Coordinates of C-alpha atoms in Angstrom, one line a residue:
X24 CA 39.7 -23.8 43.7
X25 CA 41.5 -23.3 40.1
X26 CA 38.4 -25.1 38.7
X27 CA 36.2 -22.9 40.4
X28 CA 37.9 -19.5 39.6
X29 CA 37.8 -20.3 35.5
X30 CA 34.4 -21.4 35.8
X31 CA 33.5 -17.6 37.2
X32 CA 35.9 -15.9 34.6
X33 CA 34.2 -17.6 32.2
X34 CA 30.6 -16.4 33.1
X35 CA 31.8 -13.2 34.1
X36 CA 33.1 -13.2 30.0
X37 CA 30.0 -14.3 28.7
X38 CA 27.8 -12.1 30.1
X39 CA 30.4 -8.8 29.2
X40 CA 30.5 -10.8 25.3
X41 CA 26.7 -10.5 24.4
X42 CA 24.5 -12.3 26.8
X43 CA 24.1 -15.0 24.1
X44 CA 23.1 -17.7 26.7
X45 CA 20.3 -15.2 28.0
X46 CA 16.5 -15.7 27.0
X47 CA 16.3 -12.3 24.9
X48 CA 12.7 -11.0 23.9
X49 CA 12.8 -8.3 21.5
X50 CA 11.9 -5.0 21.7
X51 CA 10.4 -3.7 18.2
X52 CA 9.1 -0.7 17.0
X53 CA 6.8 -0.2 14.2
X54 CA 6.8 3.6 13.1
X55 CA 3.5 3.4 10.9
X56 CA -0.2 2.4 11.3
X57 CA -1.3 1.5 8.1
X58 CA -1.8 -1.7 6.5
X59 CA 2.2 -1.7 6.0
X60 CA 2.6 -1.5 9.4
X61 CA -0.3 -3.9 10.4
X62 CA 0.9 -6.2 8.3
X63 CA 4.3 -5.9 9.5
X64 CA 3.1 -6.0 13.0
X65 CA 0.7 -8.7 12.3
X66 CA 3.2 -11.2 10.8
X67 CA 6.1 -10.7 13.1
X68 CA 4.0 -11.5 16.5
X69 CA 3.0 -14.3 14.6
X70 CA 6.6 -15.6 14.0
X71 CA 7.1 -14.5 17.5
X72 CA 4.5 -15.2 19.2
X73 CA 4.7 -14.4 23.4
X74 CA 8.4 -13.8 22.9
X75 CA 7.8 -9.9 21.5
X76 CA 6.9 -6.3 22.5
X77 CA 6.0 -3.7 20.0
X78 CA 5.4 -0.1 20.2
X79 CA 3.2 0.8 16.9
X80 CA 3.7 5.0 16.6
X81 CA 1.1 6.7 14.6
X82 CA 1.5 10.1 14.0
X83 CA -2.3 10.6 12.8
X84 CA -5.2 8.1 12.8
X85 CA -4.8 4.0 12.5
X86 CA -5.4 3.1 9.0
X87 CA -2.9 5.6 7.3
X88 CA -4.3 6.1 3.5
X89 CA -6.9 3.9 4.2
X90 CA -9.6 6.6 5.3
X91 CA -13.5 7.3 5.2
X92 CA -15.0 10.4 4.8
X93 CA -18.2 11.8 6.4
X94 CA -20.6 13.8 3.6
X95 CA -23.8 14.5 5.1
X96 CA -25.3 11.3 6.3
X97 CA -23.0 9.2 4.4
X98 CA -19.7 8.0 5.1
X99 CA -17.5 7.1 2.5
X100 CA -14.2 5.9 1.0
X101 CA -11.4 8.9 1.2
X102 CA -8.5 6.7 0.8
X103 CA -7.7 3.2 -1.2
X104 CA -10.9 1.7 -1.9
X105 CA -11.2 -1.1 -3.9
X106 CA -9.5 -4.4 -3.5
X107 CA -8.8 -7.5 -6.0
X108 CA -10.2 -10.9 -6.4
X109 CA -6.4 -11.7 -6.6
X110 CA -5.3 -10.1 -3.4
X111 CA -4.9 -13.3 -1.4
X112 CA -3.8 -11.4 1.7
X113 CA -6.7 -9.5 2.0
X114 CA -9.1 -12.2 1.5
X115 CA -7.1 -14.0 4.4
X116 CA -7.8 -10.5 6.7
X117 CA -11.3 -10.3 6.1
X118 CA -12.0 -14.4 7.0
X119 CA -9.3 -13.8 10.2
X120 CA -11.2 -10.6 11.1
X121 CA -14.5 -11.9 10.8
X122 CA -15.4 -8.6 8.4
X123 CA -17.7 -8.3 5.2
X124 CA -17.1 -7.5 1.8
X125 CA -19.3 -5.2 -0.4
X126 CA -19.3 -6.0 -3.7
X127 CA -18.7 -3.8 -6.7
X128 CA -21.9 -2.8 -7.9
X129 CA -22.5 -2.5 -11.5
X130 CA -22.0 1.1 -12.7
X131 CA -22.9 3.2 -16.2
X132 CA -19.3 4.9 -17.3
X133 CA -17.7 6.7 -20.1
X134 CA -14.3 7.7 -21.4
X135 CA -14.1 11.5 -21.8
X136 CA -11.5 13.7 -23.6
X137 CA -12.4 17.0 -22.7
X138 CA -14.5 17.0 -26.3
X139 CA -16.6 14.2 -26.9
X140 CA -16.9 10.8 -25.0
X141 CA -14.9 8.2 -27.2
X142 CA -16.6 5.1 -25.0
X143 CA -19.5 4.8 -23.2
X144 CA -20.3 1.5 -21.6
X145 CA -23.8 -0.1 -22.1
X146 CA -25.7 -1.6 -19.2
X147 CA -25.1 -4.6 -20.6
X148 CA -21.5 -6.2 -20.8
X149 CA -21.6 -8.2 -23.7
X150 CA -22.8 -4.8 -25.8
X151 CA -19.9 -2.8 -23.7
X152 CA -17.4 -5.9 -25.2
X153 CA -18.6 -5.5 -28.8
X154 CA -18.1 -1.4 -28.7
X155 CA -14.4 -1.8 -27.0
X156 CA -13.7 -4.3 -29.7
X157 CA -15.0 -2.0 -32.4
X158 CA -12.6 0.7 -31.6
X159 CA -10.0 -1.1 -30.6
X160 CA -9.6 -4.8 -32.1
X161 CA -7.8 -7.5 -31.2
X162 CA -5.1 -5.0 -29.3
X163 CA -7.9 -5.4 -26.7
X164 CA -7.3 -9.1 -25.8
X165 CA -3.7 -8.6 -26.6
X166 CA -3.2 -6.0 -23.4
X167 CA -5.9 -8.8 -21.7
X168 CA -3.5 -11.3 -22.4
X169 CA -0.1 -9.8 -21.2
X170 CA -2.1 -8.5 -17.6
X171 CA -3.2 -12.1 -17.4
X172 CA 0.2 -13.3 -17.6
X173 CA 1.6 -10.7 -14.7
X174 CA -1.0 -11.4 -12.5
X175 CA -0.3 -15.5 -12.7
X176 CA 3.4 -14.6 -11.8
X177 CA 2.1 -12.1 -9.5
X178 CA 0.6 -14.4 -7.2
X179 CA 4.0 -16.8 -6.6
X180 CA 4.7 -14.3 -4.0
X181 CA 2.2 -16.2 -1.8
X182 CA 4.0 -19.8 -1.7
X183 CA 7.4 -18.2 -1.9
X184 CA 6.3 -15.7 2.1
X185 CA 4.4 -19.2 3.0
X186 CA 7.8 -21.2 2.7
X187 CA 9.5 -18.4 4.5
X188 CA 11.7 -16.7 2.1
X189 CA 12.2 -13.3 2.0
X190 CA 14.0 -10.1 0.4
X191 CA 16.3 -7.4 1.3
X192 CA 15.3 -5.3 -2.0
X193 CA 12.8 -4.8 -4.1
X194 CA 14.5 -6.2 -7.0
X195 CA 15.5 -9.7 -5.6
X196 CA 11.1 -10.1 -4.4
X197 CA 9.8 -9.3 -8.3
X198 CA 12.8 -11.2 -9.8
X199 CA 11.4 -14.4 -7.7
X200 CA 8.3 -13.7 -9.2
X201 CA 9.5 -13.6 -12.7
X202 CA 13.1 -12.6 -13.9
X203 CA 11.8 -9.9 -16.5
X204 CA 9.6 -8.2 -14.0
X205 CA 13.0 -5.7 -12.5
X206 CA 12.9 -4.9 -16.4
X207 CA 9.7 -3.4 -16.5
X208 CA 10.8 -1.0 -13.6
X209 CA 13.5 0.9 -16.5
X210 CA 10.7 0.9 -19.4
X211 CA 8.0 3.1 -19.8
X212 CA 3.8 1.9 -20.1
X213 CA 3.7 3.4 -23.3
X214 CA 7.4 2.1 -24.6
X215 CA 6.3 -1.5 -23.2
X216 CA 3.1 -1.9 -24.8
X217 CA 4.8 -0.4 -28.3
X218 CA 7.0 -3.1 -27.6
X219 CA 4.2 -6.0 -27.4
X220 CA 2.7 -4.4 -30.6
X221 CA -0.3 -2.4 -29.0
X222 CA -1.6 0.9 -30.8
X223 CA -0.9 4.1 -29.5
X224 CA -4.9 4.9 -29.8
X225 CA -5.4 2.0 -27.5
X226 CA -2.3 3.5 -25.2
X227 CA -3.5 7.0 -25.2
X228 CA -6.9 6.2 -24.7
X229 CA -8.1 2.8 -22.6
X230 CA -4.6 2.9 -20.9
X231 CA -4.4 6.0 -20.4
X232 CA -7.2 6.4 -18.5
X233 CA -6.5 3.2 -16.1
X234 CA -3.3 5.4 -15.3
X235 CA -4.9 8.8 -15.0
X236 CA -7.7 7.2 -12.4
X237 CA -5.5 5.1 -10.5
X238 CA -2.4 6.9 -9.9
X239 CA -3.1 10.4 -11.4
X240 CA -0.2 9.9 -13.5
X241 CA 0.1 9.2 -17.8
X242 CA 1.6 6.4 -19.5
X243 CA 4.9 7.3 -19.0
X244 CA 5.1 6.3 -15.7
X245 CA 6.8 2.7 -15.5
X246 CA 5.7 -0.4 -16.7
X247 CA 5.7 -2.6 -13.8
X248 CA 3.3 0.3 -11.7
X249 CA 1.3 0.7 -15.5
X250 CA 0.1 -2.6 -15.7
X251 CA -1.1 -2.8 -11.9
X252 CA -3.6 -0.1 -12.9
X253 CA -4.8 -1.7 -16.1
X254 CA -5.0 -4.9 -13.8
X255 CA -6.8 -2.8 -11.3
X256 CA -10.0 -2.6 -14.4
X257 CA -11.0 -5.8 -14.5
X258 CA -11.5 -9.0 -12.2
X259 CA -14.1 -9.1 -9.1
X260 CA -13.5 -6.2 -7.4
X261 CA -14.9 -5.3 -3.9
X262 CA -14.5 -3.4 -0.7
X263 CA -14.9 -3.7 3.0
X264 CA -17.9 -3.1 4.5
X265 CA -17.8 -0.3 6.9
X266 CA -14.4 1.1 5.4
X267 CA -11.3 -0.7 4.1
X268 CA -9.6 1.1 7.1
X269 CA -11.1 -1.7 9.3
X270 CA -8.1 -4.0 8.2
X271 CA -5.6 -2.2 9.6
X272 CA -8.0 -1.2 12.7
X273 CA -8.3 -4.9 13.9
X274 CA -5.3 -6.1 12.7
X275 CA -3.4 -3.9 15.0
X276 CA -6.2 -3.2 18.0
X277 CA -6.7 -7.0 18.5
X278 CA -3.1 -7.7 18.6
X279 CA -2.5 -8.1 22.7
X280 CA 1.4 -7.7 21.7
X281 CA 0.7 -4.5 20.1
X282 CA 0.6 -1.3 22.4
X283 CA -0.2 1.5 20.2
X284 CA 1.6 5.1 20.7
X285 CA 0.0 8.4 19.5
X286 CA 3.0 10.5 18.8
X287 CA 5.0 11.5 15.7
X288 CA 8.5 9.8 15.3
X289 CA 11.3 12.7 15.2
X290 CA 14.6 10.8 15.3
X291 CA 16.5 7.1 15.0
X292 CA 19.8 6.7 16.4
X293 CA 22.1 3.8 15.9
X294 CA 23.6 3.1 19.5
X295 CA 26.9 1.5 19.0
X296 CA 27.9 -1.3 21.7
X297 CA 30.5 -3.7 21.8
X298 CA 28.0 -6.9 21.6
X299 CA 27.6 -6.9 17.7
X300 CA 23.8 -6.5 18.3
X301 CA 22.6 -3.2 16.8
X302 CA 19.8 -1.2 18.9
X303 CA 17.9 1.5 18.0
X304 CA 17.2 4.8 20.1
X305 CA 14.0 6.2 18.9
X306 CA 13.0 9.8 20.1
X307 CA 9.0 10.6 19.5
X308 CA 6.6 13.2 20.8
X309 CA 3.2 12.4 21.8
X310 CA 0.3 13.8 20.7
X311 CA -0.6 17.3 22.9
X312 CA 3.2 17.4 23.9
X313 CA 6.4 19.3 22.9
X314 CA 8.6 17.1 25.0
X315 CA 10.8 14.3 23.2
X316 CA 10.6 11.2 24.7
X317 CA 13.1 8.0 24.0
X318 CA 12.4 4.4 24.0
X319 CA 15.2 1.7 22.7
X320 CA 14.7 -1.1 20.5
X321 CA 16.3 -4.3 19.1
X322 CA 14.0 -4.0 15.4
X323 CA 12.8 -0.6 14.0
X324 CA 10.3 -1.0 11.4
X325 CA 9.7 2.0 9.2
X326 CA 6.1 1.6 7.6
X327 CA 5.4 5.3 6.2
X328 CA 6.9 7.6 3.5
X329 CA 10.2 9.0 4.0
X330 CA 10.2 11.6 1.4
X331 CA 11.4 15.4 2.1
X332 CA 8.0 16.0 1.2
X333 CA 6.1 14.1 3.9
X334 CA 4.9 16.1 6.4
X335 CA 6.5 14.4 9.4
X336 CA 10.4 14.0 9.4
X337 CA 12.6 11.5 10.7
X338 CA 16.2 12.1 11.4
X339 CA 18.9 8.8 11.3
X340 CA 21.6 9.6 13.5
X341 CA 24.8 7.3 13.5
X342 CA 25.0 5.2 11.3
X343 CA 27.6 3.9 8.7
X344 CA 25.5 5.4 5.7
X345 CA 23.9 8.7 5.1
X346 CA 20.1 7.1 4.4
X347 CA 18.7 9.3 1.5
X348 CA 15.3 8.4 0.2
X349 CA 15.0 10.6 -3.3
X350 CA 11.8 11.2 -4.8
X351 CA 8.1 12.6 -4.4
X352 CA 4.6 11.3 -3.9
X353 CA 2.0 12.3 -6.4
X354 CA -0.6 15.3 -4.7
X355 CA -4.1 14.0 -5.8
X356 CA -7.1 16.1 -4.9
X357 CA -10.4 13.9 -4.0
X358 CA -13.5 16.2 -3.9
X359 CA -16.0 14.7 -1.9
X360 CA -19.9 16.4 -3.4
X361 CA -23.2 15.9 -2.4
X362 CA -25.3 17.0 -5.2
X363 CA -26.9 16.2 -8.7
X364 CA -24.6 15.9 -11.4
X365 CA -25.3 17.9 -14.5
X366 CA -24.8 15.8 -17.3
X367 CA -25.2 18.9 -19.9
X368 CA -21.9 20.0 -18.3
X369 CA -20.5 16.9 -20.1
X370 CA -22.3 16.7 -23.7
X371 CA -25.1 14.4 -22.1
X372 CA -28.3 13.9 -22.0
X373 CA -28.5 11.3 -18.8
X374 CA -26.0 11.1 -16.4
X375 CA -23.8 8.1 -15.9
X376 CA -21.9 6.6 -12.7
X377 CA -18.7 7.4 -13.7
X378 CA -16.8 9.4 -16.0
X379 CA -13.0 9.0 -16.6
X380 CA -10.8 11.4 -18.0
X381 CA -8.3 10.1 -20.5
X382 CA -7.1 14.1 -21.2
X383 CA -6.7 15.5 -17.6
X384 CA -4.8 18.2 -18.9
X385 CA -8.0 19.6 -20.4
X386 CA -10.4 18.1 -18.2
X387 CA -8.9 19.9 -15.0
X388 CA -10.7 16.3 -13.4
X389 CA -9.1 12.6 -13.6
X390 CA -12.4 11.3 -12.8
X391 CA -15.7 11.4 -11.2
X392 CA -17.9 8.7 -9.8
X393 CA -20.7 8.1 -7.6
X394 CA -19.9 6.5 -4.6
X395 CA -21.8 4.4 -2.2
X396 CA -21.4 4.5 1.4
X397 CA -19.5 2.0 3.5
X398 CA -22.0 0.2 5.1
X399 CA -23.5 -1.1 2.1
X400 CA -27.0 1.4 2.3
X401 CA -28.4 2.9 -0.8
X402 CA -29.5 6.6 -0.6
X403 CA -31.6 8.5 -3.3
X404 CA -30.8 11.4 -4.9
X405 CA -28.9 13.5 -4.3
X406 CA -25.7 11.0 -4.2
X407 CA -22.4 11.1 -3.5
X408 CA -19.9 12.2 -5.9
X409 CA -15.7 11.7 -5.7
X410 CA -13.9 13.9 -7.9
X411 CA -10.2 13.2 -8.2
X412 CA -8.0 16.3 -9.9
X413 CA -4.5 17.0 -10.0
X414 CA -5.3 20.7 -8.4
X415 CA -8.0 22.2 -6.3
X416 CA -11.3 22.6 -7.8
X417 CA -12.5 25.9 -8.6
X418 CA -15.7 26.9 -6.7
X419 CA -17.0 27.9 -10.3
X420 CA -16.1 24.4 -12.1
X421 CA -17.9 22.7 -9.0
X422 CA -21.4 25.0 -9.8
X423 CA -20.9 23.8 -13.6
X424 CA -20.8 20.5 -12.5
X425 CA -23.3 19.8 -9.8
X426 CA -26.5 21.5 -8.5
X427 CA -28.1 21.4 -5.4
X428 CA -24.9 21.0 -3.9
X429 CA -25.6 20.3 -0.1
X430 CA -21.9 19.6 1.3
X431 CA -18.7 19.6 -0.4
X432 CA -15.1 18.6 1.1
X433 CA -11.8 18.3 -0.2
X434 CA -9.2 16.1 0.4
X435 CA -5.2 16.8 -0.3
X436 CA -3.9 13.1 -0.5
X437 CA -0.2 12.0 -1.3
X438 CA -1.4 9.0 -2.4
X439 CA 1.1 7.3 -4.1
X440 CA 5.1 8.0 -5.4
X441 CA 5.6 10.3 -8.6
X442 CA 6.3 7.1 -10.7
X443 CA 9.4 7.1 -13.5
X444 CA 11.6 4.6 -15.2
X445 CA 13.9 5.5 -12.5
X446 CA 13.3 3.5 -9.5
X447 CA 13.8 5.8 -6.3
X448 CA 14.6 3.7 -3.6
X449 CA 15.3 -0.3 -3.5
X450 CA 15.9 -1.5 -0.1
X451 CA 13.7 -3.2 2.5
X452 CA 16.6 -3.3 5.0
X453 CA 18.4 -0.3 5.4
X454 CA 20.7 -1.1 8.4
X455 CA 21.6 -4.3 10.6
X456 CA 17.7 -4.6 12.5
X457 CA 16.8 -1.8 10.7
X458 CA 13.6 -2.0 8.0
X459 CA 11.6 -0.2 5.4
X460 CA 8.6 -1.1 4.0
X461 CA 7.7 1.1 2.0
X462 CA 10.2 0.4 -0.9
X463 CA 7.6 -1.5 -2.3
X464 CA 5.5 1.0 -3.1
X465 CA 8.4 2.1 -5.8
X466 CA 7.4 -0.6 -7.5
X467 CA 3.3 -0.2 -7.3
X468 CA 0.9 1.0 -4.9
X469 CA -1.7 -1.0 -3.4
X470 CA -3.1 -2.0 -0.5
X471 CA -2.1 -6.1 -1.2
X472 CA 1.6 -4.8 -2.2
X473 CA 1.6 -3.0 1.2
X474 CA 0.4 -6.2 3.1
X475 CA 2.8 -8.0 0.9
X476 CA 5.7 -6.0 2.1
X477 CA 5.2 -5.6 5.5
X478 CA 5.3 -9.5 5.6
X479 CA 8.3 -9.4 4.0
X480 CA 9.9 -7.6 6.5
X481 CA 8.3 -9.4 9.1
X482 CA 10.3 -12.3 7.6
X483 CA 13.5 -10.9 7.3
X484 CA 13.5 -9.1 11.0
X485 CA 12.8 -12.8 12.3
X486 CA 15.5 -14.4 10.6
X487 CA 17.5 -11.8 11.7
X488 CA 16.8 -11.4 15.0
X489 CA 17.3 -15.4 15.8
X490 CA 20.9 -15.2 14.0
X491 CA 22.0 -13.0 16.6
X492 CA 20.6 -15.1 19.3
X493 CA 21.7 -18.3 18.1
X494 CA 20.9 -20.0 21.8
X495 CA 18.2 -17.6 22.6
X496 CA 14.5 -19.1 24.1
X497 CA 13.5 -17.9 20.7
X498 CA 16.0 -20.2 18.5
X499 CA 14.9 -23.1 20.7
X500 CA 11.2 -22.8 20.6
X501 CA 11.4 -22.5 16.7
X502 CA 14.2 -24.1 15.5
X503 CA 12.4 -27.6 15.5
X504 CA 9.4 -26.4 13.2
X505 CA 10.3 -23.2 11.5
X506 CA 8.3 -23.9 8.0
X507 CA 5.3 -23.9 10.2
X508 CA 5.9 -20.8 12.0
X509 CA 6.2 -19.0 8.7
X510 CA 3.1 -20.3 7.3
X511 CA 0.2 -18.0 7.2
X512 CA -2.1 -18.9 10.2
X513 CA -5.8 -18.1 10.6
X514 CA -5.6 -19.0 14.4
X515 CA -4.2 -16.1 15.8

């Protein structure tokens, strides 16, 4: 009878201690529906395979900053559109999700300081060569050289997420990459390529306007973030045909663990419990509704800006830290044109495909380009035109500009953070079960740094989650082969 008595004290006590004998599948949420949080999304159901539920809130559209754009019959890139040879993750979407790439086509550009163009590229490349090196020299394969070299330590990140590791902060994932690379967060583009002996003509020009068209920003933004957008110029570059967005679309729609939630996230509180296992109360309003609604969670992943100037707010109730995230995004304005381009407007005779500003202050525009659309047709005159600007164009400078303008729409975009040699935020886990992956984008902004993140945090939320439930269904099924659980698998 004793025997008996002690054996039901004893359950009685472990189910009031934690319920660490119980088979526990987590509850997640995923507050974000871009390629962060696809990836994030993606990658954990994968380490978790049937043993998950997530709730993906998107506040807008699937896809976040990846976007297209309809301009008369065409439909074209609004948001991040062009991907690197070297961006192993999205090489690895687009053979999982059975999609198509479109190629880079070969386009006419020049270099324009408000004045005169300084470069104009030739049709053909070796002629383009021979006029950069004329006006700049060997600098030219010196800045080659040191990009080469970031982009080979770059890419470690891949076998170090295949063998599992993972990063609470930014600075631990680009120190495993290379040591110096937390360095070049705290040193201006401009004082960094001083440093390696580049000119300033070479800085304020071919630099400069990598900068000024990829992140609407000048070369005193930081280093690491400075040489992403010189990298970003050459290699085999591409897109996705149909959109970009369609990574994050299938990613997340074909996920049967995923259940998708239109509504805007308002609040996260930490509930306190006497189990040491931290859940999350998240209170959200759906799209159409002014009522809050509450759902609770064992993981919260955050995979959107948390700025004060984002347009959707989230307040942290509760916990042990007041969460601050300093900062501001950069505001850049893509003008989307149907029209001719006049090239008189720009001291030409013939107009080109491009034309890059390395002067924004006195070209009002950072660039503008022709753009095909997504789905890979080819239309006659008159084309598309994108025209990125720090402000709203003028009605006035759009009629100097163009003619025959058929359709014009204009895009505010907070693309990307307002970079410095002050990084603004450094942590990818901000509380117990608790994650945010956006810090990266501190760092640099892509669409490979996003995916690169969100698995990150996939990683760390797993490890996490199977500490607490040391004798869970979870610990058992994986213990025995984690390694392979963490590799990357095409067989989802």
């Amino acid at each position: 009878m004793g025997l008996h008595v002690t054996l039901l004290i004893l359950g009685v006590t472990i189910l009031q201690q934690g319920i660490s004998l119980e088979v526990h599948a987590p509850r997640v949420a995923v507050i974000g529906g871009g390629i962060g949080g696809a990836s994030a999304s993606h990658f954990l159901t994968e380490l978790l395979k049937e043993s998950v539920e997530v709730d993906l809130y998107e506040a807008k559209t699937i896809g976040g900053r990846l976007a297209t754009v309809k301009i008369d019959k065409d439909e074209v890139e609004a948001g991040g559109s062009i991907i690197h040879s070297k961006n192993m993750y999205m090489q690895r979407f687009v053979k999982l999700l059975g999609l198509e790439k479109n190629p880079s086509s070969d386009e006419t550009f020049g270099i324009w300081n408000g004045d005169e163009f300084i470069f104009i590229a030739s049709d053909w490349s070796i002629i383009s060569l021979m006029k950069l090196f004329y006006r700049y020299g060997f600098q030219l394969y010196n800045l080659k050289s040191l990009v080469s070299n970031m982009i080979e330590d770059f890419v470690k990140i891949y076998d170090l997420q295949d063998a599992g590791q993972s990063f609470a902060n930014v600075t631990a994932l680009l120190s495993a990459m290379n040591k110096d690379f937390p360095k070049l967060l705290e040193m201006s583009m401009k004082e960094y390529l001083l440093h390696k002996g580049c000119t300033e003509k070479m800085i304020n020009e071919l630099v400069e306007v990598a900068i000024v068209v990829n992140y609407g920003q000048e070369v005193d933004i930081q280093s690491f973030v400075g040489s992403i957008a010189v990298a970003g110029t050459d290699g085999e570059l591409w897109s996705i045909k149909d959109g970009n967005k369609g990574v994050p679309e299938h990613l997340i729609y074909r996920n049967k663990k995923v259940n998708v939630v239109p509504s805007r996230v308002t609040k996260i509180r930490n509930l306190s419990n006497g189990h040491d296992l931290s859940q999350y109360e998240v209170t959200y309003i759906n799209k159409g509704s002014t009522d809050p609604m509450t759902s609770n969670y064992d993981i919260v992943i955050i995979a959107a800006p948390l700025t004060s100037d984002q347009e959707f707010q989230i307040e942290f109730i509760e916990f042990p830290d007041n969460l601050v995230f300093p900062g501001k995004y950069q505001t850049t304005y893509a003008t989307f044109i149907k029209a001719n381009l006049k090239p008189k407007y720009f001291g030409l005779q013939e107009p080109l495909d491009g034309i890059l500003s390395c002067n924004p202050n006195k070209t009002t525009i950072s660039s503008v380009g022709k753009v095909d659309s997504v789905d890979g047709s080819i239309r006659k005159d008159p084309q598309v035109w994108k025209v990125f600007s720090r402000k709203p164009l003028e009605t006035s400078l759009v009629h100097d500009m163009f003619s025959k303008v058929i359709e014009k729409k204009e895009i505010a975009w907070k693309a990307y953070p307002r970079y410095s040699t002050k990084m603004n935020f450094n942590n990818f886990k901000l509380h117990d079960a608790l994650y945010y992956v956006n810090a990266f984008e501190w760092a640099g902004s892509t669409m490979e740094m996003s995916a690169i993140a969100g698995r990150n945090v996939a990683i760390l939320a797993y490890k996490d989650f199977l500490q607490k439930f040391r004798n869970s269904i979870l610990d058992k099924e994986t213990s025995e082969d984690t390694s392979k659980k963490l590799h990357y698998s095409e067989d989802l």
